[in-house]
mmCIF file with all atom_site columns, C-alpha atoms in Angstrom:
data_model
loop_
_atom_site.group_PDB
_atom_site.id
_atom_site.type_symbol
_atom_site.label_atom_id
_atom_site.label_alt_id
_atom_site.label_comp_id
_atom_site.label_asym_id
_atom_site.label_entity_id
_atom_site.label_seq_id
_atom_site.pdbx_PDB_ins_code
_atom_site.Cartn_x
_atom_site.Cartn_y
_atom_site.Cartn_z
_atom_site.occupancy
_atom_site.B_iso_or_equiv
_atom_site.pdbx_formal_charge
_atom_site.auth_seq_id
_atom_site.auth_comp_id
_atom_site.auth_asym_id
_atom_site.auth_atom_id
_atom_site.pdbx_PDB_model_num
ATOM 1  C CA . MET A 1 1  ? 2.461  41.069 110.445 1.00 63.00 ? 204 MET A CA 1
ATOM 2  C CA . ARG A 1 2  ? 2.083  42.960 113.719 1.00 65.00 ? 205 ARG A CA 1
ATOM 3  C CA . TRP A 1 3  ? 5.862  42.744 114.259 1.00 66.00 ? 206 TRP A CA 1
ATOM 4  C CA . LEU A 1 4  ? 6.685  44.617 111.063 1.00 75.00 ? 207 LEU A CA 1
ATOM 5  C CA . ASP A 1 5  ? 6.015  47.991 112.674 1.00 79.00 ? 208 ASP A CA 1
ATOM 6  C CA . GLU A 1 6  ? 7.090  47.301 116.253 1.00 80.00 ? 209 GLU A CA 1
ATOM 7  C CA . PRO A 1 7  ? 9.469  44.371 116.798 1.00 84.00 ? 210 PRO A CA 1
ATOM 8  C CA . PRO A 1 8  ? 8.909  41.904 119.637 1.00 82.00 ? 211 PRO A CA 1
ATOM 9  C CA . GLY A 1 9  ? 10.902 42.350 122.823 1.00 86.00 ? 212 GLY A CA 1
ATOM 10 C CA . ARG A 1 10 ? 12.445 38.896 122.540 1.00 87.00 ? 213 ARG A CA 1
ATOM 11 C CA . LEU A 1 11 ? 12.550 35.882 120.240 1.00 90.00 ? 214 LEU A CA 1
ATOM 12 C CA . THR A 1 12 ? 11.647 32.290 121.099 1.00 88.00 ? 215 THR A CA 1
ATOM 13 C CA . ALA A 1 13 ? 13.485 29.068 120.293 1.00 91.00 ? 216 ALA A CA 1
ATOM 14 C CA . GLU A 1 14 ? 10.384 27.814 118.478 1.00 89.00 ? 217 GLU A CA 1
ATOM 15 C CA . HIS A 1 15 ? 11.241 29.900 115.408 1.00 88.00 ? 218 HIS A CA 1
ATOM 16 C CA . TYR A 1 16 ? 14.820 31.120 115.847 1.00 93.00 ? 219 TYR A CA 1
ATOM 17 C CA . SER A 1 17 ? 18.259 29.678 116.550 1.00 93.00 ? 220 SER A CA 1
ATOM 18 C CA . ALA A 1 18 ? 20.127 30.301 119.806 1.00 95.00 ? 221 ALA A CA 1
ATOM 19 C CA . LYS A 1 19 ? 22.600 32.461 117.881 1.00 96.00 ? 222 LYS A CA 1
ATOM 20 C CA . GLU A 1 20 ? 19.798 34.628 116.451 1.00 95.00 ? 223 GLU A CA 1
ATOM 21 C CA . ILE A 1 21 ? 18.172 34.969 119.885 1.00 94.00 ? 224 ILE A CA 1
ATOM 22 C CA . ALA A 1 22 ? 21.451 36.066 121.495 1.00 95.00 ? 225 ALA A CA 1
ATOM 23 C CA . ALA A 1 23 ? 22.186 38.582 118.730 1.00 96.00 ? 226 ALA A CA 1
ATOM 24 C CA . TYR A 1 24 ? 18.627 39.943 118.814 1.00 95.00 ? 227 TYR A CA 1
ATOM 25 C CA . ALA A 1 25 ? 18.935 40.643 122.544 1.00 95.00 ? 228 ALA A CA 1
ATOM 26 C CA . THR A 1 26 ? 21.759 43.117 121.816 1.00 96.00 ? 229 THR A CA 1
ATOM 27 C CA . MET A 1 27 ? 20.017 44.927 118.944 1.00 96.00 ? 230 MET A CA 1
ATOM 28 C CA . ASN A 1 28 ? 18.372 48.344 119.102 1.00 95.00 ? 231 ASN A CA 1
ATOM 29 C CA . ARG A 1 29 ? 14.844 48.932 117.725 1.00 93.00 ? 232 ARG A CA 1
ATOM 30 C CA . ARG A 1 30 ? 16.006 49.766 114.169 1.00 94.00 ? 233 ARG A CA 1
ATOM 31 C CA . GLU A 1 31 ? 18.238 46.680 113.994 1.00 95.00 ? 234 GLU A CA 1
ATOM 32 C CA . ARG A 1 32 ? 15.387 44.522 115.277 1.00 94.00 ? 235 ARG A CA 1
ATOM 33 C CA . LEU A 1 33 ? 13.039 45.863 112.617 1.00 94.00 ? 236 LEU A CA 1
ATOM 34 C CA . ASP A 1 34 ? 15.657 45.207 109.936 1.00 94.00 ? 237 ASP A CA 1
ATOM 35 C CA . PHE A 1 35 ? 16.120 41.656 111.259 1.00 94.00 ? 238 PHE A CA 1
ATOM 36 C CA . ILE A 1 36 ? 12.360 40.943 111.295 1.00 92.00 ? 239 ILE A CA 1
ATOM 37 C CA . TRP A 1 37 ? 11.946 42.279 107.745 1.00 93.00 ? 240 TRP A CA 1
ATOM 38 C CA . PHE A 1 38 ? 14.946 40.225 106.580 1.00 94.00 ? 241 PHE A CA 1
ATOM 39 C CA . LYS A 1 39 ? 13.442 37.054 108.073 1.00 92.00 ? 242 LYS A CA 1
ATOM 40 C CA . LEU A 1 40 ? 10.095 37.811 106.394 1.00 91.00 ? 243 LEU A CA 1
ATOM 41 C CA . GLU A 1 41 ? 11.777 38.262 103.006 1.00 95.00 ? 244 GLU A CA 1
ATOM 42 C CA . GLU A 1 42 ? 13.855 35.113 103.527 1.00 94.00 ? 245 GLU A CA 1
ATOM 43 C CA . GLY A 1 43 ? 10.720 33.103 104.307 1.00 91.00 ? 246 GLY A CA 1
ATOM 44 C CA . ALA A 1 44 ? 8.842  34.557 101.333 1.00 94.00 ? 247 ALA A CA 1
ATOM 45 C CA . LYS A 1 45 ? 11.695 33.614 98.974  1.00 96.00 ? 248 LYS A CA 1
ATOM 46 C CA . LEU A 1 46 ? 11.736 30.056 100.300 1.00 90.00 ? 249 LEU A CA 1
ATOM 47 C CA . PHE A 1 47 ? 7.964  29.785 99.921  1.00 88.00 ? 250 PHE A CA 1
ATOM 48 C CA . SER A 1 48 ? 8.144  31.073 96.331  1.00 93.00 ? 251 SER A CA 1
ATOM 49 C CA . THR A 1 49 ? 10.962 28.683 95.473  1.00 91.00 ? 252 THR A CA 1
ATOM 50 C CA . LEU A 1 50 ? 8.970  25.726 96.773  1.00 85.00 ? 253 LEU A CA 1
ATOM 51 C CA . TRP A 1 51 ? 5.727  26.908 95.182  1.00 86.00 ? 254 TRP A CA 1
ATOM 52 C CA . ASP A 1 52 ? 7.398  27.318 91.779  1.00 91.00 ? 255 ASP A CA 1
ATOM 53 C CA . ALA A 1 53 ? 9.177  23.939 91.922  1.00 87.00 ? 256 ALA A CA 1
ATOM 54 C CA . LYS A 1 54 ? 8.586  21.774 88.859  1.00 90.00 ? 257 LYS A CA 1
ATOM 55 C CA . ILE A 1 55 ? 6.946  18.924 90.741  1.00 85.00 ? 258 ILE A CA 1
ATOM 56 C CA . PRO A 1 56 ? 3.375  17.633 90.320  1.00 83.00 ? 259 PRO A CA 1
ATOM 57 C CA . ARG A 1 57 ? 2.261  17.965 93.943  1.00 79.00 ? 260 ARG A CA 1
ATOM 58 C CA . LYS A 1 58 ? 3.246  20.259 96.783  1.00 69.00 ? 261 LYS A CA 1
ATOM 59 C CA . VAL A 1 59 ? 2.640  20.108 100.502 1.00 75.00 ? 262 VAL A CA 1
ATOM 60 C CA . LEU A 1 60 ? 3.534  23.096 102.616 1.00 70.00 ? 263 LEU A CA 1
ATOM 61 C CA . THR A 1 61 ? 3.299  22.689 106.370 1.00 74.00 ? 264 THR A CA 1
ATOM 62 C CA . ARG A 1 62 ? 4.445  24.621 109.344 1.00 67.00 ? 265 ARG A CA 1
#
């Protein structure tokens, strides 16, 4: 959550693709904030989709 007010200076390959890392390096602060918020919303939607799936058991891991 700390990145939602001030974006990180760079991204790591652990969580982002090479294409995202390269694009992020060229972004200004506002674009970086928009990108971070977009990725948060994207992750939240995926989590909700999996959580609401009509299956008897769920396992969510990192």
